[in-house]
mmCIF file of C-alpha atoms in Angstrom:
data_model
loop_
_atom_site.group_PDB
_atom_site.id
_atom_site.type_symbol
_atom_site.label_atom_id
_atom_site.label_comp_id
_atom_site.label_asym_id
_atom_site.label_seq_id
_atom_site.Cartn_x
_atom_site.Cartn_y
_atom_site.Cartn_z
ATOM 1 C CA MET X 1 -12.465 -10.325 -5.497
ATOM 2 C CA ILE X 2 -9.589 -8.196 -4.202
ATOM 3 C CA ILE X 3 -10.130 -9.765 -0.813
ATOM 4 C CA ARG X 4 -10.237 -13.402 -1.891
ATOM 5 C CA ILE X 5 -7.679 -13.886 -4.660
ATOM 6 C CA GLN X 6 -4.386 -15.154 -3.309
ATOM 7 C CA ASN X 7 -2.134 -14.495 -6.257
ATOM 8 C CA LEU X 8 -1.137 -10.887 -5.717
ATOM 9 C CA PHE X 9 -0.683 -9.996 -9.387
ATOM 10 C CA PRO X 10 -4.423 -10.012 -10.280
ATOM 11 C CA VAL X 11 -5.093 -8.288 -6.980
ATOM 12 C CA VAL X 12 -2.851 -5.414 -7.979
ATOM 13 C CA MET X 13 -4.451 -5.261 -11.432
ATOM 14 C CA LEU X 14 -7.921 -5.215 -9.898
ATOM 15 C CA SER X 15 -7.036 -2.447 -7.497
ATOM 16 C CA GLY X 16 -5.694 -0.436 -10.431
ATOM 17 C CA ALA X 17 -8.980 -0.963 -12.265
ATOM 18 C CA PHE X 18 -10.856 0.017 -9.120
ATOM 19 C CA SER X 19 -8.820 3.190 -8.930
ATOM 20 C CA LEU X 20 -9.709 4.062 -12.526
ATOM 21 C CA LEU X 21 -13.368 3.340 -11.807
ATOM 22 C CA SER X 22 -13.271 5.639 -8.810
ATOM 23 C CA ALA X 23 -11.749 8.313 -11.032
ATOM 24 C CA ALA X 24 -14.787 7.990 -13.315
ATOM 25 C CA LEU X 25 -17.022 8.330 -10.250
ATOM 26 C CA PHE X 26 -15.174 11.499 -9.247
ATOM 27 C CA VAL X 27 -15.888 12.974 -12.685
ATOM 28 C CA SER X 28 -19.573 12.253 -12.232
ATOM 29 C CA MET X 29 -19.412 14.072 -8.884
ATOM 30 C CA ASP X 30 -17.882 17.166 -10.553
ATOM 31 C CA ALA X 31 -14.402 16.668 -9.169
ATOM 32 C CA VAL X 32 -12.441 16.682 -12.420
ATOM 33 C CA ASP X 33 -9.127 17.697 -10.856
ATOM 34 C CA VAL X 34 -9.375 14.902 -8.322
ATOM 35 C CA ALA X 35 -10.316 12.473 -11.082
ATOM 36 C CA PHE X 36 -7.260 13.010 -13.183
ATOM 37 C CA THR X 37 -5.018 12.978 -10.140
ATOM 38 C CA GLU X 38 -6.557 9.660 -9.105
ATOM 39 C CA ALA X 39 -6.195 8.257 -12.627
ATOM 40 C CA ALA X 40 -2.563 9.325 -12.942
ATOM 41 C CA VAL X 41 -1.349 8.775 -9.398
ATOM 42 C CA GLY X 42 -3.706 6.152 -7.987
ATOM 43 C CA ALA X 43 -4.107 3.977 -11.053
ATOM 44 C CA GLY X 44 -0.709 4.699 -12.579
ATOM 45 C CA ILE X 45 2.069 5.290 -10.073
ATOM 46 C CA ALA X 46 0.588 3.201 -7.246
ATOM 47 C CA THR X 47 0.168 0.202 -9.569
ATOM 48 C CA VAL X 48 3.762 0.516 -10.718
ATOM 49 C CA LEU X 49 4.888 0.690 -7.078
ATOM 50 C CA TYR X 50 2.899 -2.429 -6.191
ATOM 51 C CA LEU X 51 4.234 -4.314 -9.199
ATOM 52 C CA SER X 52 7.833 -3.477 -8.363
ATOM 53 C CA ALA X 53 7.221 -4.471 -4.742
ATOM 54 C CA ILE X 54 5.755 -7.858 -5.643
ATOM 55 C CA SER X 55 8.551 -8.459 -8.129
ATOM 56 C CA LEU X 56 10.964 -8.075 -5.193
ATOM 57 C CA THR X 57 8.974 -10.027 -2.624
ATOM 58 C CA GLY X 58 7.046 -12.711 -4.504
ATOM 59 C CA ALA X 59 3.462 -12.741 -5.647
ATOM 60 C CA ILE X 60 1.901 -15.700 -3.882
ATOM 61 C CA GLU X 61 0.007 -15.098 -0.686
ATOM 62 C CA LYS X 62 -0.357 -17.812 1.933
ATOM 63 C CA PRO X 63 -3.942 -18.906 2.586
ATOM 64 C CA PRO X 64 -5.285 -16.963 5.557
ATOM 65 C CA SER X 65 -4.823 -18.659 8.887
ATOM 66 C CA GLY X 66 -6.779 -18.133 12.066
ATOM 67 C CA SER X 67 -10.452 -17.538 12.469
ATOM 68 C CA ARG X 68 -12.410 -14.966 10.548
ATOM 69 C CA ALA X 69 -14.779 -14.312 13.398
ATOM 70 C CA ILE X 70 -12.883 -11.460 15.035
ATOM 71 C CA PRO X 71 -12.291 -9.401 11.844
ATOM 72 C CA LEU X 72 -15.910 -9.934 10.808
ATOM 73 C CA LEU X 73 -17.086 -8.864 14.255
ATOM 74 C CA VAL X 74 -14.946 -5.709 14.160
ATOM 75 C CA MET X 75 -16.170 -5.004 10.634
ATOM 76 C CA THR X 76 -19.870 -5.296 11.411
ATOM 77 C CA GLY X 77 -19.481 -3.317 14.620
ATOM 78 C CA LEU X 78 -17.696 -0.525 12.808
ATOM 79 C CA ALA X 79 -20.224 -0.563 9.964
ATOM 80 C CA ALA X 80 -23.119 -0.367 12.413
ATOM 81 C CA MET X 81 -21.589 2.587 14.234
ATOM 82 C CA LEU X 82 -20.791 4.426 11.004
ATOM 83 C CA LEU X 83 -24.254 3.813 9.555
ATOM 84 C CA TYR X 84 -25.787 5.091 12.775
ATOM 85 C CA GLY X 85 -23.612 8.188 12.389
ATOM 86 C CA THR X 86 -24.722 8.881 8.798
ATOM 87 C CA ALA X 87 -28.343 9.282 9.838
ATOM 88 C CA ASP X 88 -27.708 12.903 10.792
ATOM 89 C CA MET X 89 -25.666 13.796 7.717
ATOM 90 C CA PRO X 90 -27.047 16.035 4.954
ATOM 91 C CA ALA X 91 -28.405 14.192 1.916
ATOM 92 C CA TYR X 92 -26.363 13.706 -1.258
ATOM 93 C CA GLY X 93 -26.372 16.862 -3.388
ATOM 94 C CA ASP X 94 -28.083 19.003 -0.770
ATOM 95 C CA ALA X 95 -27.172 22.613 -1.620
ATOM 96 C CA ASN X 96 -27.942 23.828 1.909
ATOM 97 C CA ALA X 97 -25.503 21.508 3.656
ATOM 98 C CA PRO X 98 -23.386 23.381 6.226
ATOM 99 C CA ALA X 99 -20.234 22.678 4.231
ATOM 100 C CA HIS X 100 -21.561 24.659 1.276
ATOM 101 C CA ILE X 101 -22.915 27.758 2.972
ATOM 102 C CA HIS X 102 -19.952 28.616 5.186
ATOM 103 C CA LEU X 103 -16.797 30.000 3.542
ATOM 104 C CA MET X 104 -17.561 28.537 0.123
ATOM 105 C CA PRO X 105 -19.287 31.622 -1.369
ATOM 106 C CA GLU X 106 -16.263 33.682 -0.287
ATOM 107 C CA TYR X 107 -13.899 31.344 -2.084
ATOM 108 C CA ILE X 108 -15.961 31.490 -5.266
ATOM 109 C CA THR X 109 -16.362 35.270 -5.388
ATOM 110 C CA GLY X 110 -12.786 35.723 -4.168
ATOM 111 C CA THR X 111 -11.457 33.623 -7.019
ATOM 112 C CA ARG X 112 -13.339 35.841 -9.432
ATOM 113 C CA THR X 113 -12.274 39.177 -7.952
ATOM 114 C CA GLN X 114 -8.942 38.612 -6.198
ATOM 115 C CA ILE X 115 -7.210 35.750 -7.989
ATOM 116 C CA GLY X 116 -8.565 36.069 -11.491
ATOM 117 C CA ILE X 117 -8.070 32.520 -12.775
ATOM 118 C CA PRO X 118 -10.992 30.355 -13.850
ATOM 119 C CA ASN X 119 -10.214 27.207 -11.880
ATOM 120 C CA ILE X 120 -11.414 27.587 -8.296
ATOM 121 C CA VAL X 121 -9.669 24.389 -7.198
ATOM 122 C CA SER X 122 -6.274 25.725 -8.290
ATOM 123 C CA SER X 123 -6.856 29.063 -6.629
ATOM 124 C CA ILE X 124 -7.693 27.428 -3.305
ATOM 125 C CA LEU X 125 -4.856 24.924 -3.630
ATOM 126 C CA ALA X 126 -2.143 27.407 -4.433
ATOM 127 C CA SER X 127 -3.375 30.558 -2.750
ATOM 128 C CA TYR X 128 -5.958 30.251 0.011
ATOM 129 C CA ARG X 129 -4.536 26.990 1.277
ATOM 130 C CA GLY X 130 -0.985 27.395 0.064
ATOM 131 C CA PHE X 131 0.483 26.273 3.367
ATOM 132 C CA ASP X 132 -1.335 22.943 3.096
ATOM 133 C CA THR X 133 0.267 22.427 -0.275
ATOM 134 C CA LEU X 134 3.656 23.366 1.145
ATOM 135 C CA GLY X 135 3.132 20.771 3.873
ATOM 136 C CA GLU X 136 2.158 18.221 1.239
ATOM 137 C CA THR X 137 5.379 18.903 -0.618
ATOM 138 C CA GLY X 138 7.256 18.372 2.636
ATOM 139 C CA VAL X 139 5.514 15.044 3.159
ATOM 140 C CA ILE X 140 6.357 13.884 -0.351
ATOM 141 C CA PHE X 141 9.986 14.905 0.062
ATOM 142 C CA THR X 142 10.194 13.059 3.370
ATOM 143 C CA ALA X 143 8.589 9.976 1.848
ATOM 144 C CA GLY X 144 10.960 9.998 -1.114
ATOM 145 C CA ALA X 145 13.980 10.406 1.153
ATOM 146 C CA GLY X 146 12.659 7.640 3.409
ATOM 147 C CA VAL X 147 12.177 5.209 0.525
ATOM 148 C CA LEU X 148 15.677 5.915 -0.756
ATOM 149 C CA LEU X 149 17.233 5.444 2.678
ATOM 150 C CA LEU X 150 15.294 2.245 3.315
ATOM 151 C CA LEU X 151 16.059 0.596 0.000
ATOM 152 C CA ARG X 152 19.646 1.723 -0.424
ATOM 153 C CA ARG X 153 21.080 0.256 2.753
ATOM 154 C CA GLY X 154 19.363 -3.041 2.640
ATOM 155 C CA ARG X 155 20.153 -4.586 -0.707
ATOM 156 C CA PRO X 156 21.508 -8.113 -0.510
ATOM 157 C CA ARG X 157 25.239 -8.304 -1.197
ATOM 158 C CA ARG X 158 25.131 -9.742 -4.687
ATOM 159 C CA GLU X 159 22.781 -7.028 -5.977
ATOM 160 C CA LEU X 160 25.039 -4.378 -4.503
ATOM 161 C CA ALA X 161 27.957 -5.891 -6.373
ATOM 162 C CA ASN X 162 25.952 -5.847 -9.597
ATOM 163 C CA GLN X 163 24.831 -2.272 -9.283
ATOM 164 C CA GLY X 164 27.921 -0.793 -7.656
ATOM 165 C CA GLY X 165 29.012 0.743 -10.928
ATOM 166 C CA ASN X 166 26.112 3.096 -11.527
ATOM 167 C CA GLU X 167 25.826 4.724 -8.119
ATOM 168 C CA MET B 1 -42.520 5.857 4.848
ATOM 169 C CA VAL B 2 -41.913 8.017 1.782
ATOM 170 C CA ASN B 3 -39.756 10.281 3.902
ATOM 171 C CA ALA B 4 -37.677 7.361 5.127
ATOM 172 C CA PHE B 5 -37.257 6.134 1.541
ATOM 173 C CA THR B 6 -36.028 9.462 0.163
ATOM 174 C CA SER B 7 -33.685 9.967 3.080
ATOM 175 C CA SER B 8 -32.254 6.488 2.544
ATOM 176 C CA ILE B 9 -31.683 7.236 -1.162
ATOM 177 C CA GLY B 10 -29.995 10.492 -0.179
ATOM 178 C CA HIS B 11 -27.512 8.662 2.008
ATOM 179 C CA PHE B 12 -26.349 5.955 -0.391
ATOM 180 C CA ASN B 13 -23.019 7.744 -0.873
ATOM 181 C CA TYR B 14 -22.239 7.359 2.833
ATOM 182 C CA TRP B 15 -23.255 3.703 2.699
ATOM 183 C CA ALA B 16 -20.950 3.001 -0.221
ATOM 184 C CA SER B 17 -18.115 4.612 1.704
ATOM 185 C CA VAL B 18 -18.918 2.541 4.776
ATOM 186 C CA LEU B 19 -18.918 -0.645 2.684
ATOM 187 C CA LEU B 20 -15.542 0.140 1.138
ATOM 188 C CA MET B 21 -14.112 1.210 4.476
ATOM 189 C CA THR B 22 -15.142 -1.964 6.263
ATOM 190 C CA SER B 23 -13.824 -4.113 3.381
ATOM 191 C CA GLY B 24 -10.475 -2.359 3.750
ATOM 192 C CA ILE B 25 -10.450 -2.946 7.520
ATOM 193 C CA TYR B 26 -11.377 -6.581 6.947
ATOM 194 C CA ILE B 27 -8.415 -7.107 4.608
ATOM 195 C CA VAL B 28 -6.037 -5.459 7.053
ATOM 196 C CA LEU B 29 -7.240 -7.536 9.984
ATOM 197 C CA SER B 30 -7.735 -10.941 8.393
ATOM 198 C CA ARG B 31 -4.824 -11.291 5.965
ATOM 199 C CA GLY B 32 -1.257 -11.995 6.993
ATOM 200 C CA ASN B 33 0.475 -10.923 3.788
ATOM 201 C CA LEU B 34 1.936 -7.443 4.253
ATOM 202 C CA ILE B 35 1.373 -6.285 0.656
ATOM 203 C CA LYS B 36 -2.246 -7.388 0.882
ATOM 204 C CA LYS B 37 -2.538 -5.360 4.060
ATOM 205 C CA ILE B 38 -1.256 -2.266 2.270
ATOM 206 C CA ILE B 39 -3.776 -2.820 -0.528
ATOM 207 C CA GLY B 40 -6.468 -2.996 2.158
ATOM 208 C CA LEU B 41 -5.283 0.303 3.602
ATOM 209 C CA ASN B 42 -5.471 1.792 0.118
ATOM 210 C CA LEU B 43 -9.075 0.628 -0.225
ATOM 211 C CA PHE B 44 -9.812 2.282 3.112
ATOM 212 C CA GLN B 45 -8.230 5.474 1.833
ATOM 213 C CA VAL B 46 -10.278 5.537 -1.354
ATOM 214 C CA SER B 47 -13.429 5.161 0.750
ATOM 215 C CA VAL B 48 -12.507 8.379 2.571
ATOM 216 C CA PHE B 49 -11.919 10.110 -0.768
ATOM 217 C CA MET B 50 -15.369 8.998 -1.941
ATOM 218 C CA LEU B 51 -16.924 10.286 1.262
ATOM 219 C CA PHE B 52 -15.392 13.753 0.926
ATOM 220 C CA ILE B 53 -16.032 14.165 -2.793
ATOM 221 C CA SER B 54 -19.624 12.993 -2.507
ATOM 222 C CA MET B 55 -20.206 15.475 0.320
ATOM 223 C CA GLY B 56 -18.958 18.245 -1.966
ATOM 224 C CA LYS B 57 -21.502 17.492 -4.698
ATOM 225 C CA VAL B 58 -24.317 20.003 -5.161
ATOM 226 C CA THR B 59 -27.324 18.935 -7.217
ATOM 227 C CA GLY B 60 -27.384 20.892 -10.477
ATOM 228 C CA GLY B 61 -23.867 22.167 -9.949
ATOM 229 C CA THR B 62 -20.946 21.817 -12.326
ATOM 230 C CA ALA B 63 -17.226 21.386 -11.896
ATOM 231 C CA PRO B 64 -15.849 24.427 -10.030
ATOM 232 C CA ILE B 65 -14.394 26.257 -13.015
ATOM 233 C CA LEU B 66 -15.494 29.818 -13.760
ATOM 234 C CA THR B 67 -16.600 29.699 -17.364
ATOM 235 C CA GLY B 68 -19.218 32.422 -17.127
ATOM 236 C CA ARG B 69 -21.978 30.073 -18.275
ATOM 237 C CA HIS B 70 -22.730 28.392 -14.967
ATOM 238 C CA GLU B 71 -23.477 29.868 -11.586
ATOM 239 C CA ILE B 72 -23.853 26.798 -9.374
ATOM 240 C CA PHE B 73 -20.690 24.936 -8.545
ATOM 241 C CA SER B 74 -19.938 21.873 -6.498
ATOM 242 C CA ASN B 75 -17.947 22.618 -3.388
ATOM 243 C CA PRO B 76 -14.278 22.947 -4.419
ATOM 244 C CA LEU B 77 -12.799 22.692 -0.927
ATOM 245 C CA PRO B 78 -13.154 18.885 -0.573
ATOM 246 C CA HIS B 79 -11.616 18.569 -4.025
ATOM 247 C CA VAL B 80 -8.543 20.453 -2.854
ATOM 248 C CA LEU B 81 -8.254 18.415 0.323
ATOM 249 C CA ILE B 82 -8.589 15.109 -1.519
ATOM 250 C CA LEU B 83 -6.132 16.185 -4.200
ATOM 251 C CA THR B 84 -3.591 16.623 -1.427
ATOM 252 C CA ALA B 85 -4.683 13.396 0.260
ATOM 253 C CA ILE B 86 -4.286 11.267 -2.895
ATOM 254 C CA VAL B 87 -0.720 12.392 -3.418
ATOM 255 C CA VAL B 88 0.185 11.993 0.249
ATOM 256 C CA GLY B 89 -1.497 8.572 0.205
ATOM 257 C CA VAL B 90 0.703 7.381 -2.629
ATOM 258 C CA ALA B 91 3.771 8.705 -0.806
ATOM 259 C CA THR B 92 2.860 6.747 2.330
ATOM 260 C CA THR B 93 2.105 3.667 0.205
ATOM 261 C CA ALA B 94 5.593 3.947 -1.244
ATOM 262 C CA ILE B 95 7.089 4.090 2.269
ATOM 263 C CA GLY B 96 5.026 1.073 3.311
ATOM 264 C CA LEU B 97 6.110 -0.962 0.307
ATOM 265 C CA ALA B 98 9.737 -0.006 0.897
ATOM 266 C CA LEU B 99 9.393 -1.263 4.476
ATOM 267 C CA VAL B 100 7.885 -4.501 3.164
ATOM 268 C CA VAL B 101 10.821 -4.964 0.800
ATOM 269 C CA ARG B 102 13.241 -4.398 3.701
ATOM 270 C CA ILE B 103 11.331 -6.944 5.791
ATOM 271 C CA LYS B 104 11.630 -9.412 2.931
ATOM 272 C CA TYR B 105 15.398 -8.897 2.851
ATOM 273 C CA ALA B 106 15.722 -9.223 6.622
ATOM 274 C CA TYR B 107 13.381 -12.168 7.250
ATOM 275 C CA GLY B 108 12.970 -13.847 3.874
ATOM 276 C CA THR B 109 9.181 -13.712 4.108
ATOM 277 C CA ILE B 110 6.375 -11.149 4.205
ATOM 278 C CA GLU B 111 3.804 -13.303 5.976
ATOM 279 C CA GLU B 112 3.001 -11.895 9.389
ATOM 280 C CA ASP B 113 2.784 -15.218 11.274
ATOM 281 C CA GLU B 114 6.111 -16.458 9.883
ATOM 282 C CA ILE B 115 7.786 -13.192 10.876
ATOM 283 C CA LEU B 116 6.390 -13.501 14.402
ATOM 284 C CA ALA B 117 7.589 -17.132 14.605
ATOM 285 C CA LEU B 118 11.089 -16.094 13.495
ATOM 286 C CA ASP B 119 11.120 -13.318 16.108
ATOM 287 C CA LEU B 120 10.039 -15.747 18.810
ATOM 288 C CA ALA B 121 12.705 -18.259 17.810
ATOM 289 C CA ARG B 122 15.383 -15.579 17.936
ATOM 290 C CA GLU B 123 14.259 -14.403 21.368
ATOM 291 C CA GLN B 124 14.412 -17.951 22.697
ATOM 292 C CA MET B 125 17.904 -18.389 21.269
ATOM 293 C CA ASP B 126 19.057 -15.165 22.909
ATOM 294 C CA ALA B 127 17.573 -16.248 26.221
ATOM 295 C CA ARG B 128 19.369 -19.578 25.985
ATOM 296 C CA ALA B 129 22.676 -17.906 25.122
ATOM 297 C CA GLN B 130 22.528 -15.879 28.308
#
């Protein structure tokens, strides 16, 4: 549906709904923190961003031109390679997967003894991997500054004249 | 045969991610509208989130919060990584949409083929002027 519809407004609505659905899936996979971030940021802020973008650029997409053969070929090739790669991966929910037996017990006991807060995700986010979070903040700041710079310079003249008063 | 069946059930999370990922790639490659392309990239991104979170799931585990009543937790590290990735993803989406809006101001369209045609026309005009 998201692929085929050419009016962008329902596409944006559908991708918001998809985001909410994926948040529900994250809850069922025990990732509650991720789920509410996805619901707030993915379904909320991203949808608002898309809506404001299509209000500035127009909501009707041109019908696709050119052949579909090449994208379909790339897609099936990629899917085949990825599926071949998953054959060696640990099964869903496997407690003995390498990701769970290395480093993870230390994080869990460390949260109990060193950090002392109940939420392990917060303790890793803010303490064990604090530099990652600092980098994330840097990325967000850069993105915000970039958006401001991009949109401020380029307004058409008449809009600048309208909004000159409040800047 | 039974072994192959259980292993295929155990890998459905990877298959769902692969399906979403290839749909995202397909949108990016086959559609000319720049906003549609960004939506495709977003779909691709969510497939990666699904992949990581599903790899963190442990059967019988609960959400990684120390309540004292549970001893098995799902792996919290992918949750942290994806938390960061979601927020960064929205930031990059915002940059992409801002670029699209600028392109709309500069060219009057956000369809890739029309932008390329305008570029070509301008190049030919420059060549003729020299």
